[in-house]
């Protein structure tokens, strides 16, 4: 509430008092614009619904009736539209009264700015009349023609006629001057009485109905002086213009309110449709997961049936053949396998003299492994102790059959280990975790596969290990997934393709065939992707 405290002064000064009055009205205008901003928030956010009002106009009529009600609020909102439309020049419009004559140009911003510029050109501090004249220059406002309304033809009442300075006779028997004659020498004071002068010099005010005058009608309408007539016509014209302006403002207000309601309804429908689409999408994902689970169960059931059928066949075969026959069969099969292994060992035996003359150029470790396995097979087949010791020296184990066999099994895994490790290192964006997930399977032959790797590969492994010890930050090129386990993207793989500062742009693999392939996220919404 604006409160002005009167300062105690010994004598009033014109300039000080005039400045104080102007500052007071400026403050009133400023608080009025502040109220307009709050009114816009009330209307746009529909906060009046919390108080039980059905619409904005009802709120204005009930709560703001002391300040002009809905009509005054519409005037302020119209002035706000003018100021917003005129842009930088809006600072020269001090109050709603100055914006009122410009409201009819609000739909044509260029003409509106032109009118304000014309008003400022003639007067740096324009008034209401300056703005109205400028608006009339840009878009002249033609005077509206009054529609002539033809009055119904009513038979005229023949009333007594009084000629000017005519002699009249009192014809009313109840009148004290009944039958006496007099003259009318002055204008009638009203429409129903006359001033009559009698022979004795007395002047009386007598009703028209008490006089006999058959030739001249008495005036039935009140007449005014010419200057009053012009003033009345001007007031009536201003009143008609005010009614037209109010009608236009009311129509604009109703259109604006209808457009606001329609926009709000469209927004609500869009939001409901988006929510329905999200729910439908989540249901489809759940159904697809359920179908995948059922397909897996169906495959397991088929495999189980096949295994059960195989078991039944084996049980029938055991029942049909005696145990002695099975033992002979197993002995014969073992002999065949042993002879086959001896034959393969002899075929794969490497001539040591050839290796001494020219060492193998590629995969020397594999050649030594084959030599050791060949010697081990020869020692087993021929029961040769020297061959067994030679195999132990070549394979790097103790000279016992079990140790040599265990070492041979380890070295058999070496080519596969080197191949898988090189495949992991060749992937773009390889991490220490991915290398460890493969290397831990071949931990027992770490020294062997490490010797097979090149210097570049060993340096890359060392760099990955150092990088894993530092705190990881999601950046361009990082392979990520969503951090929320309740989101479908929690199990999906994505790559950061652009750094936007606090946010990053992620391209998801599962969106490759969709129109939308990327989306923005904060870093704390993401996690580094780990294979399931």
Coordinates of C-alpha atoms in Angstrom, one line a residue:
X1 CA 0.0 0.0 0.0
X2 CA 1.4 3.4 -1.0
X3 CA 1.5 5.7 2.0
X4 CA 2.6 9.4 1.7
X5 CA 3.7 11.2 4.8
X6 CA 3.3 14.9 4.9
X7 CA 6.5 16.7 5.9
X8 CA 6.2 19.5 8.4
X9 CA 7.3 22.7 6.7
X10 CA 7.0 26.2 7.7
X11 CA 5.8 27.4 4.3
X12 CA 4.6 25.6 1.2
X13 CA 6.7 26.1 -2.0
X14 CA 5.2 25.7 -5.4
X15 CA 8.1 23.9 -7.0
X16 CA 8.5 21.4 -4.2
X17 CA 4.8 20.7 -3.9
X18 CA 4.4 20.3 -7.7
X19 CA 7.4 17.9 -7.8
X20 CA 5.9 15.9 -4.9
X21 CA 2.5 15.6 -6.7
X22 CA 4.2 14.5 -10.0
X23 CA 6.3 11.9 -8.1
X24 CA 3.2 10.6 -6.4
X25 CA 1.3 10.1 -9.7
X26 CA 4.4 8.5 -11.2
X27 CA 4.6 6.0 -8.3
X28 CA 0.9 5.3 -8.8
X29 CA 1.5 4.5 -12.5
X30 CA 4.5 2.3 -11.5
X31 CA 2.5 0.3 -9.0
X32 CA -0.3 0.0 -11.6
X33 CA 2.1 -1.6 -14.1
X34 CA 3.3 -3.9 -11.3
X35 CA -0.3 -4.9 -10.7
X36 CA -0.6 -5.7 -14.5
X37 CA 2.2 -8.2 -14.3
X38 CA 0.6 -9.9 -11.3
X39 CA -2.8 -9.9 -13.1
X40 CA -1.2 -11.7 -16.1
X41 CA 0.3 -14.3 -13.8
X42 CA -3.1 -14.8 -12.2
X43 CA -4.8 -15.2 -15.6
X44 CA -2.2 -17.3 -17.4
X45 CA -1.6 -19.8 -14.5
X46 CA -5.3 -19.8 -13.7
X47 CA -4.6 -19.4 -10.0
X48 CA -8.2 -18.0 -9.5
X49 CA -9.4 -21.6 -9.8
X50 CA -8.0 -22.3 -6.3
X51 CA -10.5 -19.8 -4.8
X52 CA -13.4 -21.5 -6.6
X53 CA -13.9 -18.9 -9.4
X54 CA -15.1 -20.4 -12.7
X55 CA -13.2 -17.9 -15.0
X56 CA -11.0 -14.9 -14.9
X57 CA -13.9 -12.4 -15.5
X58 CA -15.7 -13.7 -12.4
X59 CA -12.6 -13.3 -10.3
X60 CA -12.2 -9.7 -11.5
X61 CA -15.8 -8.8 -10.8
X62 CA -15.7 -10.3 -7.3
X63 CA -12.2 -9.4 -6.0
X64 CA -11.3 -6.3 -8.0
X65 CA -14.7 -4.5 -8.3
X66 CA -13.4 -1.6 -6.1
X67 CA -10.7 -0.9 -8.7
X68 CA -13.0 -1.0 -11.8
X69 CA -13.6 -4.7 -12.1
X70 CA -13.3 -6.6 -15.3
X71 CA -13.6 -3.5 -17.4
X72 CA -10.6 -1.7 -15.8
X73 CA -8.5 -4.9 -15.9
X74 CA -9.2 -5.2 -19.6
X75 CA -8.0 -1.6 -20.1
X76 CA -4.8 -2.4 -18.2
X77 CA -4.2 -5.6 -20.2
X78 CA -4.8 -3.7 -23.5
X79 CA -2.2 -1.1 -22.4
X80 CA 0.2 -3.9 -21.6
X81 CA -0.3 -5.3 -25.2
X82 CA 0.5 -1.8 -26.6
X83 CA 3.7 -1.5 -24.6
X84 CA 4.9 -5.0 -25.5
X85 CA 4.1 -4.5 -29.2
X86 CA 5.9 -1.1 -29.5
X87 CA 9.2 -2.5 -28.1
X88 CA 11.8 0.0 -27.0
X89 CA 9.5 2.9 -27.4
X90 CA 7.2 1.6 -24.7
X91 CA 9.1 3.4 -22.1
X92 CA 7.6 6.7 -23.2
X93 CA 4.0 5.4 -22.5
X94 CA 3.6 6.3 -18.8
X95 CA 0.1 5.0 -18.0
X96 CA -2.9 3.3 -19.4
X97 CA -4.6 6.5 -20.5
X98 CA -1.8 7.3 -22.9
X99 CA -1.9 3.7 -24.4
X100 CA -5.7 3.8 -24.8
X101 CA -5.8 5.7 -28.2
X102 CA -3.1 3.4 -29.5
X103 CA -4.9 0.1 -28.8
X104 CA -6.6 0.0 -32.2
X105 CA -3.2 -0.2 -33.8
X106 CA -1.9 -3.1 -31.7
X107 CA -2.5 -5.7 -34.5
X108 CA -0.2 -3.6 -36.8
X109 CA 3.1 -3.2 -34.9
X110 CA 4.8 -1.2 -37.6
X111 CA 2.0 1.4 -37.7
X112 CA 1.9 1.5 -33.9
X113 CA 5.6 2.2 -33.7
X114 CA 5.2 4.9 -36.4
X115 CA 2.4 6.6 -34.4
X116 CA 4.6 6.6 -31.2
X117 CA 7.5 8.0 -33.1
X118 CA 5.3 10.9 -34.5
X119 CA 4.0 11.7 -31.0
X120 CA 7.6 11.8 -29.6
X121 CA 8.8 14.0 -32.6
X122 CA 6.3 16.7 -31.7
X123 CA 6.7 16.4 -27.9
X124 CA 9.4 14.5 -26.0
X125 CA 6.9 14.0 -23.2
X126 CA 3.7 13.3 -25.1
X127 CA 0.3 13.4 -23.5
X128 CA -2.9 11.5 -24.3
X129 CA -4.0 13.9 -26.9
X130 CA -0.6 13.7 -28.6
X131 CA -0.8 9.9 -28.9
X132 CA -4.4 10.2 -30.1
X133 CA -3.5 12.7 -32.8
X134 CA -0.5 10.6 -33.9
X135 CA -2.6 7.5 -34.2
X136 CA -5.2 9.4 -36.2
X137 CA -2.4 10.6 -38.6
X138 CA -1.1 7.0 -39.2
X139 CA -4.6 5.5 -39.5
X140 CA -7.3 8.1 -39.8
X141 CA -10.4 7.3 -37.8
X142 CA -13.5 8.2 -39.8
X143 CA -16.5 9.5 -37.9
X144 CA -19.2 6.9 -37.6
X145 CA -22.5 7.8 -39.2
X146 CA -25.4 7.6 -36.9
X147 CA -28.0 5.3 -38.0
X148 CA -31.3 7.1 -38.5
X149 CA -34.1 5.4 -36.7
X150 CA -37.5 6.2 -38.2
X151 CA -39.9 6.7 -35.4
X152 CA -43.4 5.2 -35.8
X153 CA -46.0 7.4 -37.1
X154 CA -48.3 8.4 -34.2
X155 CA -51.2 10.7 -34.7
X156 CA -50.4 14.1 -33.3
X157 CA -52.4 15.3 -30.4
X158 CA -54.1 18.4 -31.2
X159 CA -53.3 20.6 -28.2
X160 CA -54.2 24.2 -27.7
X161 CA -52.4 26.6 -29.9
X162 CA -51.1 29.9 -28.5
X163 CA -50.1 32.6 -31.0
X164 CA -47.2 34.9 -29.9
X165 CA -48.7 37.9 -27.9
X166 CA -52.1 36.4 -28.5
X167 CA -55.2 37.0 -26.5
X168 CA -56.3 34.0 -24.6
X169 CA -59.3 33.2 -22.4
X170 CA -59.3 31.0 -19.3
X171 CA -61.7 28.2 -20.2
X172 CA -61.4 26.1 -17.1
X173 CA -64.5 26.7 -14.9
X174 CA -62.6 25.7 -11.7
X175 CA -60.0 28.4 -12.3
X176 CA -60.5 31.7 -10.3
X177 CA -60.0 33.7 -13.5
X178 CA -62.6 31.7 -15.5
X179 CA -63.9 33.7 -18.4
X180 CA -61.3 36.5 -18.2
X181 CA -59.0 37.4 -21.1
X182 CA -55.3 38.0 -21.1
X183 CA -52.3 38.3 -23.3
X184 CA -49.2 36.1 -23.6
X185 CA -46.2 38.5 -23.8
X186 CA -43.3 36.3 -22.4
X187 CA -41.8 33.0 -23.4
X188 CA -43.2 29.9 -21.7
X189 CA -41.1 28.7 -18.7
X190 CA -41.9 25.1 -19.6
X191 CA -43.8 22.9 -21.9
X192 CA -47.1 22.8 -20.0
X193 CA -47.6 26.3 -18.7
X194 CA -47.8 29.9 -20.0
X195 CA -47.4 33.4 -18.4
X196 CA -50.6 35.3 -18.9
X197 CA -51.0 39.1 -18.3
X198 CA -54.5 40.2 -17.4
X199 CA -56.2 43.6 -17.7
X200 CA -55.6 44.5 -14.1
X201 CA -51.8 44.2 -14.8
X202 CA -51.3 40.9 -12.9
X203 CA -49.2 38.1 -14.4
X204 CA -50.2 34.6 -13.6
X205 CA -48.7 31.1 -14.5
X206 CA -51.6 29.1 -16.0
X207 CA -51.6 25.6 -17.4
X208 CA -52.1 25.1 -21.1
X209 CA -55.1 22.9 -20.6
X210 CA -56.9 25.8 -18.8
X211 CA -56.6 28.1 -21.8
X212 CA -58.4 28.2 -25.1
X213 CA -56.0 28.5 -28.1
X214 CA -57.1 26.5 -31.2
X215 CA -54.7 27.8 -33.8
X216 CA -51.1 27.5 -32.4
X217 CA -49.8 24.3 -30.7
X218 CA -47.9 24.7 -27.4
X219 CA -44.3 23.5 -27.5
X220 CA -44.0 19.8 -26.4
X221 CA -40.2 19.5 -26.2
X222 CA -37.8 21.4 -24.1
X223 CA -35.5 23.8 -26.0
X224 CA -32.0 24.7 -25.1
X225 CA -29.7 27.6 -26.1
X226 CA -27.4 27.0 -29.1
X227 CA -24.2 26.7 -27.0
X228 CA -25.9 24.0 -24.8
X229 CA -27.1 22.1 -27.8
X230 CA -23.5 21.9 -29.2
X231 CA -22.2 20.7 -25.9
X232 CA -24.9 18.1 -25.5
X233 CA -24.2 16.8 -29.1
X234 CA -20.5 16.6 -28.3
X235 CA -21.1 14.7 -25.0
X236 CA -23.4 12.3 -26.8
X237 CA -20.8 11.7 -29.5
X238 CA -18.1 11.0 -26.9
X239 CA -20.5 8.7 -25.1
X240 CA -21.1 6.8 -28.3
X241 CA -17.3 6.5 -29.0
X242 CA -16.8 5.3 -25.4
X243 CA -19.5 2.6 -25.9
X244 CA -17.8 1.5 -29.2
X245 CA -14.4 1.4 -27.6
X246 CA -15.7 -0.6 -24.6
X247 CA -17.4 -3.0 -27.0
X248 CA -14.2 -3.5 -29.0
X249 CA -12.2 -4.1 -25.8
X250 CA -14.8 -6.6 -24.5
X251 CA -14.7 -8.4 -27.8
X252 CA -10.8 -8.5 -27.8
X253 CA -10.9 -9.7 -24.2
X254 CA -13.3 -12.5 -25.0
X255 CA -11.3 -13.6 -28.0
X256 CA -8.1 -13.6 -25.9
X257 CA -9.7 -15.6 -23.2
X258 CA -11.1 -18.1 -25.7
X259 CA -7.7 -18.5 -27.3
X260 CA -6.1 -19.0 -23.9
X261 CA -8.6 -21.7 -23.0
X262 CA -8.2 -23.5 -26.3
X263 CA -4.4 -23.4 -26.0
X264 CA -4.6 -24.8 -22.5
X265 CA -6.9 -27.6 -23.6
X266 CA -4.6 -28.5 -26.5
X267 CA -1.6 -28.6 -24.2
X268 CA -3.5 -30.9 -21.8
X269 CA -4.4 -33.2 -24.7
X270 CA -0.8 -33.3 -25.9
X271 CA 0.5 -34.1 -22.5
X272 CA -2.0 -36.9 -22.0
X273 CA -1.2 -38.4 -25.4
X274 CA 2.5 -38.3 -24.6
X275 CA 1.9 -40.0 -21.3
X276 CA -0.2 -42.6 -23.0
X277 CA 2.5 -43.2 -25.6
X278 CA 5.2 -43.7 -22.9
X279 CA 3.0 -46.2 -21.1
X280 CA 2.3 -48.1 -24.3
X281 CA 6.0 -48.2 -25.1
X282 CA 6.9 -49.5 -21.7
X283 CA 4.2 -52.2 -22.0
X284 CA 5.5 -53.2 -25.4
X285 CA 9.1 -53.5 -24.0
X286 CA 7.8 -55.7 -21.1
X287 CA 5.8 -57.9 -23.5
X288 CA 8.9 -58.3 -25.8
X289 CA 11.0 -59.3 -22.8
X290 CA 8.3 -61.8 -21.7
X291 CA 8.3 -63.2 -25.3
X292 CA 12.1 -63.6 -25.2
X293 CA 11.9 -65.4 -21.9
X294 CA 9.2 -67.8 -23.2
X295 CA 11.2 -68.5 -26.3
X296 CA 14.3 -69.3 -24.1
X297 CA 12.1 -71.6 -22.0
X298 CA 10.8 -73.3 -25.1
X299 CA 14.3 -74.0 -26.4
X300 CA 15.4 -75.3 -23.0
X301 CA 12.4 -77.6 -23.0
X302 CA 13.3 -79.0 -26.4
X303 CA 16.9 -79.6 -25.4
X304 CA 15.6 -81.3 -22.2
X305 CA 13.4 -83.6 -24.2
X306 CA 16.3 -84.5 -26.5
X307 CA 18.5 -85.3 -23.6
X308 CA 15.9 -87.4 -21.9
X309 CA 15.4 -89.3 -25.2
X310 CA 19.2 -89.8 -25.5
X311 CA 19.4 -91.1 -21.9
X312 CA 16.5 -93.5 -22.6
X313 CA 18.4 -94.8 -25.7
X314 CA 21.6 -95.3 -23.7
X315 CA 19.7 -97.1 -20.9
X316 CA 18.1 -99.5 -23.5
X317 CA 21.5 -100.1 -25.0
X318 CA 23.0 -101.0 -21.6
X319 CA 20.2 -103.4 -20.9
X320 CA 20.6 -105.1 -24.2
X321 CA 24.5 -105.7 -24.1
X322 CA 26.3 -107.5 -21.2
X323 CA 28.9 -105.7 -19.2
X324 CA 31.8 -107.9 -20.5
X325 CA 31.1 -106.9 -24.0
X326 CA 31.1 -103.2 -23.0
X327 CA 34.5 -103.7 -21.3
X328 CA 36.0 -105.3 -24.4
X329 CA 34.6 -102.5 -26.5
X330 CA 36.2 -99.8 -24.2
X331 CA 39.5 -101.6 -24.3
X332 CA 39.5 -101.8 -28.0
X333 CA 38.6 -98.1 -28.4
X334 CA 41.3 -97.0 -25.9
X335 CA 43.9 -99.0 -27.9
X336 CA 42.8 -97.3 -31.1
X337 CA 43.1 -93.9 -29.6
X338 CA 46.5 -94.6 -28.1
X339 CA 47.9 -95.9 -31.4
X340 CA 46.4 -92.9 -33.2
X341 CA 48.1 -90.5 -30.7
X342 CA 51.5 -92.3 -31.1
X343 CA 51.1 -92.1 -34.9
X344 CA 50.3 -88.3 -34.7
X345 CA 53.3 -87.8 -32.4
X346 CA 55.6 -89.5 -34.8
X347 CA 54.2 -87.5 -37.7
X348 CA 54.7 -84.2 -35.8
X349 CA 58.2 -85.0 -34.5
X350 CA 60.5 -82.1 -35.3
X351 CA 64.1 -82.8 -36.4
X352 CA 66.4 -81.1 -33.9
X353 CA 69.2 -80.9 -36.3
X354 CA 67.1 -78.8 -38.7
X355 CA 66.2 -76.4 -35.9
X356 CA 69.9 -76.0 -35.0
X357 CA 70.8 -75.2 -38.7
X358 CA 67.9 -72.7 -39.1
X359 CA 65.7 -71.6 -36.2
X360 CA 62.0 -71.1 -36.9
X361 CA 61.3 -67.6 -38.1
X362 CA 57.7 -67.4 -36.8
X363 CA 56.0 -68.8 -33.8
X364 CA 59.1 -70.4 -32.2
X365 CA 57.1 -71.0 -29.0
X366 CA 54.6 -73.1 -30.9
X367 CA 57.4 -75.2 -32.4
X368 CA 59.0 -75.9 -29.0
X369 CA 55.6 -76.8 -27.6
X370 CA 55.0 -79.3 -30.5
X371 CA 58.5 -80.7 -29.9
X372 CA 57.9 -81.2 -26.2
X373 CA 54.5 -82.8 -26.8
X374 CA 56.0 -85.1 -29.4
X375 CA 58.8 -86.2 -27.1
X376 CA 56.2 -86.7 -24.3
X377 CA 54.1 -88.9 -26.5
X378 CA 57.2 -90.9 -27.5
X379 CA 58.2 -91.3 -23.9
X380 CA 54.7 -92.5 -23.0
X381 CA 54.5 -94.9 -25.9
X382 CA 58.1 -96.3 -25.7
X383 CA 58.6 -95.8 -22.0
X384 CA 61.8 -93.8 -22.7
X385 CA 63.1 -91.8 -19.8
X386 CA 65.5 -89.7 -21.8
X387 CA 62.7 -88.6 -24.1
X388 CA 60.6 -87.7 -21.0
X389 CA 63.5 -85.5 -19.6
X390 CA 64.0 -83.8 -22.9
X391 CA 60.2 -83.1 -23.1
X392 CA 60.4 -81.6 -19.6
X393 CA 63.3 -79.3 -20.5
X394 CA 61.6 -78.1 -23.6
X395 CA 58.2 -77.5 -22.0
X396 CA 59.7 -76.0 -18.8
X397 CA 58.2 -78.5 -16.3
X398 CA 59.3 -81.3 -14.0
X399 CA 60.2 -84.7 -15.7
X400 CA 57.1 -86.5 -14.7
X401 CA 54.3 -87.6 -16.9
X402 CA 51.6 -85.6 -15.0
X403 CA 53.6 -82.4 -14.9
X404 CA 54.4 -82.6 -18.6
X405 CA 50.8 -83.4 -19.4
X406 CA 49.6 -80.4 -17.3
X407 CA 52.1 -78.1 -19.0
X408 CA 51.2 -79.3 -22.4
X409 CA 47.5 -78.5 -21.7
X410 CA 48.5 -75.0 -20.6
X411 CA 50.5 -74.4 -23.8
X412 CA 47.6 -75.7 -25.9
X413 CA 45.6 -72.7 -24.7
X414 CA 48.4 -70.2 -25.7
X415 CA 47.3 -69.5 -29.3
X416 CA 43.7 -69.0 -28.3
X417 CA 44.8 -66.7 -25.4
X418 CA 47.0 -64.5 -27.6
X419 CA 44.2 -64.3 -30.3
X420 CA 41.5 -63.3 -27.8
X421 CA 43.7 -60.7 -26.1
X422 CA 44.7 -59.1 -29.4
X423 CA 41.0 -59.0 -30.4
X424 CA 40.2 -57.0 -27.2
X425 CA 43.1 -54.6 -27.7
X426 CA 42.1 -54.0 -31.3
X427 CA 38.6 -52.7 -30.2
X428 CA 38.2 -48.9 -30.3
X429 CA 37.9 -47.5 -26.8
X430 CA 39.2 -50.7 -25.1
X431 CA 39.2 -50.5 -21.3
X432 CA 41.2 -52.2 -18.5
X433 CA 38.1 -54.0 -17.4
X434 CA 37.6 -55.5 -20.8
X435 CA 41.2 -56.7 -20.9
X436 CA 41.0 -58.2 -17.4
X437 CA 37.8 -60.1 -18.2
X438 CA 39.7 -62.0 -20.9
X439 CA 43.2 -62.2 -19.3
X440 CA 41.9 -63.6 -16.0
X441 CA 40.9 -66.8 -17.9
X442 CA 44.5 -67.3 -18.9
X443 CA 46.2 -66.2 -15.7
X444 CA 48.2 -69.5 -15.4
X445 CA 50.0 -68.8 -18.7
X446 CA 50.4 -65.1 -18.2
X447 CA 54.2 -65.2 -18.8
X448 CA 53.8 -67.3 -21.9
X449 CA 51.2 -65.0 -23.7
X450 CA 53.1 -61.9 -22.5
X451 CA 56.2 -63.1 -24.3
X452 CA 54.1 -63.6 -27.5
X453 CA 52.7 -60.0 -27.4
X454 CA 54.5 -57.2 -29.3
X455 CA 56.0 -54.2 -27.5
X456 CA 53.2 -51.9 -28.7
X457 CA 50.6 -54.3 -27.2
X458 CA 52.3 -54.5 -23.9
X459 CA 52.6 -50.7 -23.7
X460 CA 48.9 -50.4 -24.4
X461 CA 48.1 -52.9 -21.6
X462 CA 50.3 -50.9 -19.2
X463 CA 48.6 -47.6 -20.3
X464 CA 45.1 -49.1 -19.7
X465 CA 46.1 -50.2 -16.3
X466 CA 47.4 -46.8 -15.4
X467 CA 44.2 -45.2 -16.7
X468 CA 42.0 -47.5 -14.6
X469 CA 43.7 -46.3 -11.4
X470 CA 42.6 -42.7 -12.2
X471 CA 39.0 -41.5 -11.5
X472 CA 37.0 -42.0 -14.7
X473 CA 35.1 -39.1 -16.2
X474 CA 32.4 -39.5 -18.9
X475 CA 33.5 -37.6 -22.0
X476 CA 33.5 -37.8 -25.8
X477 CA 34.0 -41.5 -26.8
X478 CA 32.9 -43.0 -23.5
X479 CA 30.7 -46.1 -23.7
X480 CA 27.9 -45.5 -21.3
X481 CA 24.5 -46.7 -20.1
X482 CA 21.7 -45.0 -18.1
X483 CA 22.3 -45.0 -14.3
X484 CA 18.6 -45.5 -13.4
X485 CA 17.9 -49.2 -13.2
X486 CA 14.2 -48.6 -13.8
X487 CA 14.8 -47.1 -17.2
X488 CA 15.0 -49.3 -20.3
X489 CA 18.3 -47.7 -21.3
X490 CA 19.9 -49.1 -18.2
X491 CA 20.8 -52.2 -20.1
X492 CA 21.4 -50.5 -23.5
X493 CA 24.8 -49.4 -24.9
X494 CA 25.5 -45.8 -26.0
X495 CA 28.4 -43.7 -26.9
X496 CA 29.1 -40.0 -26.0
X497 CA 29.4 -38.1 -29.3
X498 CA 29.5 -34.5 -28.0
X499 CA 30.3 -32.6 -24.8
X500 CA 27.8 -29.8 -24.1
X501 CA 29.4 -28.6 -20.8
X502 CA 27.3 -29.8 -18.0
X503 CA 25.5 -32.2 -20.3
X504 CA 26.6 -34.7 -22.9
X505 CA 25.0 -36.0 -26.1
X506 CA 24.6 -39.8 -26.3
X507 CA 24.0 -41.9 -29.4
X508 CA 22.3 -45.2 -28.4
X509 CA 22.9 -48.4 -30.3
X510 CA 19.2 -49.4 -30.0
X511 CA 18.1 -46.2 -31.7
X512 CA 20.1 -46.6 -34.9
X513 CA 16.9 -47.5 -36.9
X514 CA 14.8 -44.8 -35.3
X515 CA 14.3 -41.2 -36.3
X516 CA 15.6 -40.0 -33.0
X517 CA 19.2 -41.3 -32.5
X518 CA 20.6 -39.1 -29.8
X519 CA 19.5 -37.4 -26.5
X520 CA 21.0 -35.1 -23.9
X521 CA 21.8 -36.2 -20.3
X522 CA 23.6 -34.9 -17.3
X523 CA 26.8 -36.9 -16.4
X524 CA 25.3 -38.1 -13.1
X525 CA 22.4 -39.7 -15.0
X526 CA 24.8 -42.0 -16.8
X527 CA 27.3 -44.8 -15.9
X528 CA 30.0 -46.6 -17.8
X529 CA 28.6 -49.5 -19.7
X530 CA 29.4 -53.0 -18.6
X531 CA 28.6 -56.0 -20.7
X532 CA 25.9 -58.2 -19.1

